[in-house]
Backbone as a ProteinNet text record, in pm:
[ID]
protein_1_A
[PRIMARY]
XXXXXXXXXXXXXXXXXXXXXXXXXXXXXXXXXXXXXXXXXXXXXXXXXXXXXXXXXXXXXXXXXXXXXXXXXXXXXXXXXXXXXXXXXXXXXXXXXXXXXXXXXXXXXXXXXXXXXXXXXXXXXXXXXXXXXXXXXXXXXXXXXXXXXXXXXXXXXXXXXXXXXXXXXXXXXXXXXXXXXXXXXXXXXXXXXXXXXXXXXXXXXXXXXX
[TERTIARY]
-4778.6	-4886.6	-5016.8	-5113.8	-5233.1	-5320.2	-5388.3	-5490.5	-5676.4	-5644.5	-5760.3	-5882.3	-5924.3	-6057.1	-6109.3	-6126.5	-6131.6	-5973.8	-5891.1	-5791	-5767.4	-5860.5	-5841.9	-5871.5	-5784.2	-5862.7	-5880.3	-5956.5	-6031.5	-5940.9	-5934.3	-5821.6	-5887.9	-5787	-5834.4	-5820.8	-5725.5	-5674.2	-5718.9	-5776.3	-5830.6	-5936.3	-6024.9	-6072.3	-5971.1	-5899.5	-5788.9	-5660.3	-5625.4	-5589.4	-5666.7	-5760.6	-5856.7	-5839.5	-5877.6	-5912.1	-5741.6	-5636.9	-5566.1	-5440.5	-5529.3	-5546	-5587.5	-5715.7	-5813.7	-5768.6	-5700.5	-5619.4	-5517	-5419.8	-5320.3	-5319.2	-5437.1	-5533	-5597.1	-5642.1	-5731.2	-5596.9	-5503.5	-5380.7	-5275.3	-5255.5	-5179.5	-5214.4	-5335.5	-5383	-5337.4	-5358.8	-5338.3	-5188.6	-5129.8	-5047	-4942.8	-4960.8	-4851.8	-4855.3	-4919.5	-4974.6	-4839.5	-4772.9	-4677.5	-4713.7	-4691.2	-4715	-4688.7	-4528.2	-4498	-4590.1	-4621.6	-4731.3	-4835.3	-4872.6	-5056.2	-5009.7	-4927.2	-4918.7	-4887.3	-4776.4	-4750	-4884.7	-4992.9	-5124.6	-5203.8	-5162.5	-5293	-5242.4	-5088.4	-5020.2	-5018.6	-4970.4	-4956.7	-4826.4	-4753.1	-4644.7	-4695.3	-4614.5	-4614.2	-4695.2	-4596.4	-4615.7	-4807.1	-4854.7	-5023.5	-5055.4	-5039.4	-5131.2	-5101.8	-5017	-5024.4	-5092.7	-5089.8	-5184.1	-5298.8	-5351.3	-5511.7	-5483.4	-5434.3	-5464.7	-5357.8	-5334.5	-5302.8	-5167	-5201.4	-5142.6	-5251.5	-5193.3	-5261.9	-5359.4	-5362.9	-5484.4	-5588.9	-5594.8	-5687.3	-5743.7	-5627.2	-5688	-5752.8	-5736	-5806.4	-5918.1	-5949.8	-6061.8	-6159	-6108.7	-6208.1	-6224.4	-6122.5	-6133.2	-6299.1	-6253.9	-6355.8	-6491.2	-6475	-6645.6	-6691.6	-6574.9	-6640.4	-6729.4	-6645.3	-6671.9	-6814.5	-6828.6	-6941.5	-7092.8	-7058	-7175.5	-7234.7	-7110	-7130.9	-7212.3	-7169.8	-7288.2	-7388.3	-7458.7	-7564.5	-7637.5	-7544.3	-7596.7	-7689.5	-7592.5	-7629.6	-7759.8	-7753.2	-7881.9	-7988.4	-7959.9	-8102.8	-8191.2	-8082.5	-8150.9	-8192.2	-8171.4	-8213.7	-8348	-8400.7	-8541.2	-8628.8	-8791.4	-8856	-8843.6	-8884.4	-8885.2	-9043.1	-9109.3	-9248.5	-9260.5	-9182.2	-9185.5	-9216.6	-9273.6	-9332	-9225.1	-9170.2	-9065.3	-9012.2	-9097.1	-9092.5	-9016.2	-8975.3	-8917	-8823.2	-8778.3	-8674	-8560.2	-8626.8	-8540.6	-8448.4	-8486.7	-8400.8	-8304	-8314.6	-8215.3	-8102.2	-8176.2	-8105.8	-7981.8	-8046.4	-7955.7	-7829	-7874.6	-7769	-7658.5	-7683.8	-7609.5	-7527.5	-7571	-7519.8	-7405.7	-7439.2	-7369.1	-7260.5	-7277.3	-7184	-7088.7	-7110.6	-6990.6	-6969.2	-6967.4	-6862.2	-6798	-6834.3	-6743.6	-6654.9	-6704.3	-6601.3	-6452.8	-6338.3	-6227	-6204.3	-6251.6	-6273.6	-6327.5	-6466.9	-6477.7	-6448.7	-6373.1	-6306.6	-6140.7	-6082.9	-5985.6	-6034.8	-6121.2	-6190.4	-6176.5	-6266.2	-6324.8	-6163.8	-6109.4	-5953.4	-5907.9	-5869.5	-5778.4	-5795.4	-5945.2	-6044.7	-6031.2	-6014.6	-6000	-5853.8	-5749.1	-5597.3	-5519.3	-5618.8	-5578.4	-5686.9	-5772.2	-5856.6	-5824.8	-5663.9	-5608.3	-5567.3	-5465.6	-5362.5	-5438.7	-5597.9	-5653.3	-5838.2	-5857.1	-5982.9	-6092.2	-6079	-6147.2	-6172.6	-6090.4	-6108.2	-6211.4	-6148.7	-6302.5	-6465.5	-6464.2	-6565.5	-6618.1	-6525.3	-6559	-6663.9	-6574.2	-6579	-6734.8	-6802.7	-6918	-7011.1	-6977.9	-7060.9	-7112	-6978.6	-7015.7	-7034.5	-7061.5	-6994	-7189.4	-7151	-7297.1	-7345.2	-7351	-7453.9	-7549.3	-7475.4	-7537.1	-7618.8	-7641.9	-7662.3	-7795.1	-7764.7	-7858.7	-7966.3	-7971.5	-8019.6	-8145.4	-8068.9	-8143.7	-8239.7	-8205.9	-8298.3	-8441.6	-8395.3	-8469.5	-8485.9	-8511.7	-8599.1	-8673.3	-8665.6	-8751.3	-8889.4	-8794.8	-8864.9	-9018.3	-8968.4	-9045.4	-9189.3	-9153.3	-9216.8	-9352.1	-9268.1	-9323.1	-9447.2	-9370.7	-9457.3	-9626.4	-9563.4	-9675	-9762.9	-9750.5	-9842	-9893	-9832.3	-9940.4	-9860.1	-9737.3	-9660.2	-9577	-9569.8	-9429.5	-9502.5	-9492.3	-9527	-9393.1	-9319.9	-9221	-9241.2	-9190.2	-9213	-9070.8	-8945.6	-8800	-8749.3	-8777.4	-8673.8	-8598	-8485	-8370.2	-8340.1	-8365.8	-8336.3	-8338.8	-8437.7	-8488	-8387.9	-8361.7	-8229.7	-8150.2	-8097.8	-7941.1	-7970.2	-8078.3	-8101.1	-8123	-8180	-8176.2	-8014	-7942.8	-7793.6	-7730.9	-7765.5	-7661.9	-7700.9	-7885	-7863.6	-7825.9	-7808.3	-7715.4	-7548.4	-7507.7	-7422.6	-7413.5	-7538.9	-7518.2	-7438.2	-7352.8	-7257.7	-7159.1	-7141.9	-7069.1	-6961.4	-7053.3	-6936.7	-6812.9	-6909	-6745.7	-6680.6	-6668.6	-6561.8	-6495.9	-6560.3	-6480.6	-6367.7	-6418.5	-6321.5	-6225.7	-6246.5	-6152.1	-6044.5	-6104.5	-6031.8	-6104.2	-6154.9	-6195.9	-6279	-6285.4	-6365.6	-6290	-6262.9	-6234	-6310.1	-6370.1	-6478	-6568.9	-6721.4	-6860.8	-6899.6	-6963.5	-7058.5	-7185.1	-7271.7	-7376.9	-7470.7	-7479.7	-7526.9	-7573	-7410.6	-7431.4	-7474.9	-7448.8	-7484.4	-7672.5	-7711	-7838.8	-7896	-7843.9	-7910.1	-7893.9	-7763.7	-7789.6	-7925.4	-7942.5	-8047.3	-8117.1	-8159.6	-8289.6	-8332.2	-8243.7	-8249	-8327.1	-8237.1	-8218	-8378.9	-8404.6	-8557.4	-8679.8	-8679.8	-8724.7	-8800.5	-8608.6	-8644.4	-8684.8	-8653.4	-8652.9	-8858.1	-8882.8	-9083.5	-9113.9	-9047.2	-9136	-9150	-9061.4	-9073.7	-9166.4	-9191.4	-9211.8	-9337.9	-9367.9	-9500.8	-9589.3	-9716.4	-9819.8	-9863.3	-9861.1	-9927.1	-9883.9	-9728.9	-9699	-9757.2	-9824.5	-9906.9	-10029.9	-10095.5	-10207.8	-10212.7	-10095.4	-10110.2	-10068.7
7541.9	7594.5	7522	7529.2	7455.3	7513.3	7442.3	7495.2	7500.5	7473.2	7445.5	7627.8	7620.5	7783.4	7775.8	7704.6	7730.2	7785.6	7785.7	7832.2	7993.6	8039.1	8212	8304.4	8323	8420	8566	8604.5	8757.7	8825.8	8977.5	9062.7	9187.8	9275.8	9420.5	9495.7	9392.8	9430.1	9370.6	9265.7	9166.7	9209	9336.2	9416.3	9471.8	9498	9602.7	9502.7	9375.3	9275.9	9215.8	9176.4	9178	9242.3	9401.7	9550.6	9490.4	9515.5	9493.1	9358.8	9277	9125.3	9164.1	9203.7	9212	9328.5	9440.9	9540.7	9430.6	9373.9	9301.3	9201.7	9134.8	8981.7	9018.7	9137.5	9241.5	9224.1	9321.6	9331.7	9273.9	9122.6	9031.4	8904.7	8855.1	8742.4	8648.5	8513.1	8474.7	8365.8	8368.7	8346.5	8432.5	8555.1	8651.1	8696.2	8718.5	8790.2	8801	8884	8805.7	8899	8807.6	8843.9	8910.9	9039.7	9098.9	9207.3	9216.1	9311.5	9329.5	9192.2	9225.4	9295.4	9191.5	9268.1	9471.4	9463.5	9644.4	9740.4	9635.2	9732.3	9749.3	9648.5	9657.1	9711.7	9756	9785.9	9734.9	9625.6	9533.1	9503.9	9378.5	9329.9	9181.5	9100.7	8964.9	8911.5	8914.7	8847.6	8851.5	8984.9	8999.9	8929.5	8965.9	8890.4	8723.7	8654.7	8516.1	8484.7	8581.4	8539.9	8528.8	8580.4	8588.5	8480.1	8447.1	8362.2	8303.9	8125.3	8059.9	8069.6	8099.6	8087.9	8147.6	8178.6	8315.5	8239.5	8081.3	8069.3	8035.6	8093.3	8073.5	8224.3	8259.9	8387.9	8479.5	8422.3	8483.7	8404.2	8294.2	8236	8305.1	8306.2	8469.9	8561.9	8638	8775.4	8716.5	8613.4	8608.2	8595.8	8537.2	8496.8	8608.6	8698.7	8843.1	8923.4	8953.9	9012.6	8969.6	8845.8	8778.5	8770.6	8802.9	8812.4	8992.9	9011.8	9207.3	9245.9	9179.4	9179.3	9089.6	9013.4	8925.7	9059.2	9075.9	9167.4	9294.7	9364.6	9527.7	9490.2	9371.2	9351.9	9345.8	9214	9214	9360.1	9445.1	9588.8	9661.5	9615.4	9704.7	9707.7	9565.7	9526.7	9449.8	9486.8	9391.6	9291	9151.8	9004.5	9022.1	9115.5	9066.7	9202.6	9246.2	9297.9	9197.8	9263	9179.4	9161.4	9023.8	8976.5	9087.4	9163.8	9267.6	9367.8	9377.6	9500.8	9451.3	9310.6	9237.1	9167.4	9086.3	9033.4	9127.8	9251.4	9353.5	9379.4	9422.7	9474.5	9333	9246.2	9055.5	9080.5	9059.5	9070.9	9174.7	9274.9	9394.7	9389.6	9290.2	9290.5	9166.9	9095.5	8941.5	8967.9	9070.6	9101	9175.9	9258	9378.9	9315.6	9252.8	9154.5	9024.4	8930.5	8890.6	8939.6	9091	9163.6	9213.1	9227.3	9353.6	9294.8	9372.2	9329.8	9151.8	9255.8	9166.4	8993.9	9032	8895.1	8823.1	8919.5	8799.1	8739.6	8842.4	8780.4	8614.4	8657.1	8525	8415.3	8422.6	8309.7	8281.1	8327.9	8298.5	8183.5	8269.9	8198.1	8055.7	8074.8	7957	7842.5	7858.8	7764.5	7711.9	7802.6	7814.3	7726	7716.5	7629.5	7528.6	7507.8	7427.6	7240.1	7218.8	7094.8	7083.1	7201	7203	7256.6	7344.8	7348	7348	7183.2	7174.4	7245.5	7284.3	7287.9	7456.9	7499	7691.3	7709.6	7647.3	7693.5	7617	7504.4	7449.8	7559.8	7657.1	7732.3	7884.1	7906.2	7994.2	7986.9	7851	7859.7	7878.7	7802.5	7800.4	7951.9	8019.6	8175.6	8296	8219.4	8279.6	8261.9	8205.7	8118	8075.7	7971.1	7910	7997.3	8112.7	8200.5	8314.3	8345.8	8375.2	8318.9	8210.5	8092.8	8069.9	8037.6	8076.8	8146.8	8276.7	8419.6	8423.6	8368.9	8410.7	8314.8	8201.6	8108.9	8124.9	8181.4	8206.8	8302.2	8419.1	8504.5	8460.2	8338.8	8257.4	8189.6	8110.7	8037.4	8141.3	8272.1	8350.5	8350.7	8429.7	8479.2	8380.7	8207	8124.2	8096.3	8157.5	8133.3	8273.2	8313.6	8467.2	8441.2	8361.6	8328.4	8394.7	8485.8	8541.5	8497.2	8381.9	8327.4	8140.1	8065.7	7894.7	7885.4	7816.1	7703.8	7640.3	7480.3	7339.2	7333.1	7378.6	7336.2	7489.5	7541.4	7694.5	7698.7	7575	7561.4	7574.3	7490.1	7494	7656	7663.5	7768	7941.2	7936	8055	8028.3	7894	7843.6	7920.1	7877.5	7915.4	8091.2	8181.4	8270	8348.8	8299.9	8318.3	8317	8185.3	8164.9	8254.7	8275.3	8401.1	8540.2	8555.3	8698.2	8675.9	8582.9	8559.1	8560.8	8565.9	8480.1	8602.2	8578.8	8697.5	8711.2	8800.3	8853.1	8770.4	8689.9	8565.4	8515	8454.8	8399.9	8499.3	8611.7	8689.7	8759.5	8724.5	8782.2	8649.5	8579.2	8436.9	8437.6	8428.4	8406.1	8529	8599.9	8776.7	8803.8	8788.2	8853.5	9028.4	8978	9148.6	9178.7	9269.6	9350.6	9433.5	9499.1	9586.6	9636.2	9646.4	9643.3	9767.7	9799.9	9962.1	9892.5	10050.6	10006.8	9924.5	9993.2	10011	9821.4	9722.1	9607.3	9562	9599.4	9504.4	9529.1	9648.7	9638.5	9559.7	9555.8	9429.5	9324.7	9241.7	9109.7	9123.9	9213.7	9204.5	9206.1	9260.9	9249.1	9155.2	9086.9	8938	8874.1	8818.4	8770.2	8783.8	8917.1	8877.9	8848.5	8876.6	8886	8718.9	8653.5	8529.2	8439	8507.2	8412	8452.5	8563.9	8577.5	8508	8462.7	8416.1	8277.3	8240.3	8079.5	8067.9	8147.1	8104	8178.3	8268.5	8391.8	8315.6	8363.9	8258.1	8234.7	8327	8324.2	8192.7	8180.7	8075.3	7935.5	7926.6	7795.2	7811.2	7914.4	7890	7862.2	7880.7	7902.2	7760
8048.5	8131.7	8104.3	8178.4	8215.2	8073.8	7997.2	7892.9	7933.3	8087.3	8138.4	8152.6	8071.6	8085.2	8224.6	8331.1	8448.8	8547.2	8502.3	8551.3	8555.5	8487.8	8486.7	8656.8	8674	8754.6	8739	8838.4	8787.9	8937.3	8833.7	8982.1	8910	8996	8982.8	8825.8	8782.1	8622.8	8519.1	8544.8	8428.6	8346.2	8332.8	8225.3	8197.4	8193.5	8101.7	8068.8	8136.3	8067.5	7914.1	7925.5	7813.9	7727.6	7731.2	7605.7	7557.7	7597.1	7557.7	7435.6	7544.1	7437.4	7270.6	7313.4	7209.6	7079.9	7139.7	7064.2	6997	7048.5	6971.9	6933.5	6971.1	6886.4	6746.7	6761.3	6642.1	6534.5	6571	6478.9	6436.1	6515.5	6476.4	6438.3	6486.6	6488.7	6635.2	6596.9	6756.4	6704.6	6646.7	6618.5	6622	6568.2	6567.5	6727.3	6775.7	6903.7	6987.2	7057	7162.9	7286	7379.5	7529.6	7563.2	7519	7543.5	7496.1	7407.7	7341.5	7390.4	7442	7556.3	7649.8	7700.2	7844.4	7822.3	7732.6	7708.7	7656.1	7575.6	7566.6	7665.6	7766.5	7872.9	7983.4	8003.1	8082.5	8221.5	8213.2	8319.4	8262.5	8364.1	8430.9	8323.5	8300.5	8218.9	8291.2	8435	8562.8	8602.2	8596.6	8610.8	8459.5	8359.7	8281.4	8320.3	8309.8	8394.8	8512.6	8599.7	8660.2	8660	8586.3	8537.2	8428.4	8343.2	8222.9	8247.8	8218.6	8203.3	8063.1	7967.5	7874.2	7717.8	7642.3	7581.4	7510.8	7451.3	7399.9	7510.9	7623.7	7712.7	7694.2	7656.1	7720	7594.2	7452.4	7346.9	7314.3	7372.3	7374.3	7500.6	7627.2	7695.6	7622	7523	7445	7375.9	7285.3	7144.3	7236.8	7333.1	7433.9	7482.6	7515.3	7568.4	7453.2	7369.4	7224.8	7170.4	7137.7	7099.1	7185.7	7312.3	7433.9	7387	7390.9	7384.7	7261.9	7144.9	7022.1	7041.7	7060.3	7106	7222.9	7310.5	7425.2	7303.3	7291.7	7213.6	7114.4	7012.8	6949.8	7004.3	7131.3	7189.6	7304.2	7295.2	7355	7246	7100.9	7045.8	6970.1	7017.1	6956	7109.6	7117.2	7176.5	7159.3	7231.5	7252.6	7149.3	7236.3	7117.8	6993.8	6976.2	6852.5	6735.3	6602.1	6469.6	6402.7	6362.7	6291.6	6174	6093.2	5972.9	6086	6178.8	6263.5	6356.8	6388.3	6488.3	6343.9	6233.5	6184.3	6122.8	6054.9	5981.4	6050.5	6172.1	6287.1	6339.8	6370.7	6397	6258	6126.7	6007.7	6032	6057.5	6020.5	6148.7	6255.2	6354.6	6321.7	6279.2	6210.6	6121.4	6007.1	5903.6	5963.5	6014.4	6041.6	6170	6255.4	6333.6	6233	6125.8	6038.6	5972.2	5937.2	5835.3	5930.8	6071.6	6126.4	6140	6121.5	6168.6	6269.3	6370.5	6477.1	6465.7	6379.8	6364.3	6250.2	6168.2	6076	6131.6	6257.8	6280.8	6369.3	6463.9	6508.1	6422	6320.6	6245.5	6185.6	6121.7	6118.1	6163.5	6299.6	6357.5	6406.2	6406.9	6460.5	6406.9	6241	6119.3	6099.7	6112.4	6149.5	6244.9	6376.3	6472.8	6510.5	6422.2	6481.1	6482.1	6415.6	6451.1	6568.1	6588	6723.1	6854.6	6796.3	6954.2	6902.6	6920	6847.8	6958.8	7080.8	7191	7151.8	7117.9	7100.3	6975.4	6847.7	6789.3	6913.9	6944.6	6977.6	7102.2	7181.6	7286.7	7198.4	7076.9	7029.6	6949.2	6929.7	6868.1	6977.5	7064.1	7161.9	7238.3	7224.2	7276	7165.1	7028.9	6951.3	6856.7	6755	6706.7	6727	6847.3	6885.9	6958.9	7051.2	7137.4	7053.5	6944.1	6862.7	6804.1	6757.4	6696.6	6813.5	6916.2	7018.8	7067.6	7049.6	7120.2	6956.5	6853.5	6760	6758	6798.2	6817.8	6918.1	7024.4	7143.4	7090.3	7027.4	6969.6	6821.1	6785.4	6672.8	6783.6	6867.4	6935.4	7015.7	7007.7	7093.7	6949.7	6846.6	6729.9	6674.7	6692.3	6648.1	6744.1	6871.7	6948.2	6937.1	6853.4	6875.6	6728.7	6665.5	6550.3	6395.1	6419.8	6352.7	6281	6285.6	6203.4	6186.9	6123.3	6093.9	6110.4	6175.9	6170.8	6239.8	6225.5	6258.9	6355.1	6336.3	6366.6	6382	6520.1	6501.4	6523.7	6584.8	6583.8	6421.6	6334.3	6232.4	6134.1	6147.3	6104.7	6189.3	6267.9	6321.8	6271.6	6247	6158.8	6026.7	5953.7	5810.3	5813.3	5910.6	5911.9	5865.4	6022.6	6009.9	5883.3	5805.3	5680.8	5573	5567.1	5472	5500.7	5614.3	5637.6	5597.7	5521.6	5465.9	5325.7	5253	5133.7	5068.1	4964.1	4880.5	5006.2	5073.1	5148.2	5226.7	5244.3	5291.7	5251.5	5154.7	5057.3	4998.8	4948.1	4918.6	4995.8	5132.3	5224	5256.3	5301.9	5315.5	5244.5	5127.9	4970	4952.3	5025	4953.4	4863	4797.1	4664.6	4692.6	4829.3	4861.2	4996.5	5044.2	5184.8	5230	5150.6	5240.4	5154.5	5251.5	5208.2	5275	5149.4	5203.7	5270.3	5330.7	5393	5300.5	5166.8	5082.5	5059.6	5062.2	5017.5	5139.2	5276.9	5405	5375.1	5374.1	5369.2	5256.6	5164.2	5008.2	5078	5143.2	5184.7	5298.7	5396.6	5536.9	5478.4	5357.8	5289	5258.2	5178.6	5073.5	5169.2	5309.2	5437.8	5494.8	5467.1	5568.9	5481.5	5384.7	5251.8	5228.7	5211.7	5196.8	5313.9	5387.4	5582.1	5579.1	5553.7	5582	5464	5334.8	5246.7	5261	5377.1	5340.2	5492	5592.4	5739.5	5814.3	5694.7	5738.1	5727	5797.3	5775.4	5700.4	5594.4	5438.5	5344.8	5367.7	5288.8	5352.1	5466.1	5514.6	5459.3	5402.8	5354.1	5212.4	5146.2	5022.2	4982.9
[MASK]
++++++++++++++++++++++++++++++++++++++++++++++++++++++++++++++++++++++++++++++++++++++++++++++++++++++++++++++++++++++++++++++++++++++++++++++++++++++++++++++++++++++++++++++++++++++++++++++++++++++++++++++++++

C-alpha cells in the first residue's frame, strides 16, 4: 500500500477510526498494533479503516499529529499571549512535562526511535507536529514578551528549544532508561520550577543589567 500522508481520506467514521487507533497504539505500540484490533476498537469494517488510511503507519503518524496539536491546543487556552512570563512559563512547563511522561507520549517517542531506520519520514512528521509545533508557539510568545520589554533574548528560537529541554532535566532520562515509571505531582512541579527558575535567570531583564 501507498505510504503517501496525502492519501488519507476523511468520511463519516474517520474520528472514531482515529480514538480507536490511538486506544491500541497506546497499548501495544506501533509494532505490536494489529489492524484487526483498530479496526474492532473503533468499530468499523477493515475494509473502512483502509479506506481512510493507507496503511497503519500512515495512520499512527495522523494519531501522534492529532494528539500533539490537542496539547499545544489546551495549553495555549490556558494562558494569555500577553500574560507576564512568571505566569505563562509555569503553566508552558507543566504541559511540556506532563505530555512526555504521559503514557501516550512516551509510547510516541518510542516508537519514533524504534522505527526511525525503516520509516525515517514518521519520526521527521512527528517533530514537526509534535516539537517543533511546540517550540514554536513558545517562541511566538517569547518574541511577544521580548517586545514588551519582559524577557532579553537575542535567539528565541534558540531560547524555546532550551526552555523545552529544561522541562526535562531529571525526568527524562529515567524515564527513557527505566530507571523511573512514574512521577508524582510533587516531582513534575520541582522540575517546572527548576525550568522557569533557570529559563528567567538567564533571560529577565535583570540579568542584562547586571
Amino acid at each position: 500500500m501507498a505510504g503517501d500522508a496525502t492519501a488519507i481520506r476523511k468520511g463519516r467514521k474517520f474520528d472514531q477510526v482515529l480514538e480507536g487507533a490511538r486506544a491500541i497504539f497506546s497499548r501495544d505500540g506501533f509494532e505490536g498494533a494489529a489492524v484487526d484490533d483498530i479496526a474492532r476498537a473503533a468499530g468499523v469494517s477493515k475494509a473502512t479503516l483502509y479506506s481512510y488510511f493507507p496503511d497503519k503507519r500512515v495512520l499512527f503518524v495522523e494519531v501522534a499529529k492529532r494528539e500533539c496539536r490537542r496539547q499545544a491546543d489546551e495549553a495555549l487556552q490556558l494562558v494569555s499571549i500577553t500574560a507576564p512570563p512568571d505566569c505563562v512559563l509555569p503553566v508552558a512547563a507543566q504541559r511540556i512535562i506532563d505530555f512526555f511522561l504521559s503514557e501516550f507520549g512516551q509510547r510516541v517517542f518510542r516508537i519514533c526511535v524504534a522505527e526511525a531506520d525503516r520509516f525515517p519520514e514518521l519520526g521527521r512528521e512527528f517533530y514537526e507536529s509534535g516539537p517543533a509545533l511546540v517550540r514554536d508557539r513558545i517562541r511566538a510568545y517569547l518574541d511577544g514578551a521580548v517586545a514588551r520589554g519582559e524577557l532579553v533574548i537575542e535567539d528565541t528560537r534558540l531560547a524555546a528549544d532550551q526552555f523545552a529541554e529544561l522541562c526535562k532535566a531529571d525526568v527524562f532520562p529515567a524515564m527513557i532508561f527505566g530507571i523511573r515509571t512514574s512521577f508524582t505531582q510533587v516531582d513534575r512541579d520541582r522540575i517546572a520550577k527548576g525550568a522557569v527558575e533557570m529559563f528567567l535567570a538567564r533571560y529577565a531583564p535583570h540579568h542584562a543589567e547586571s
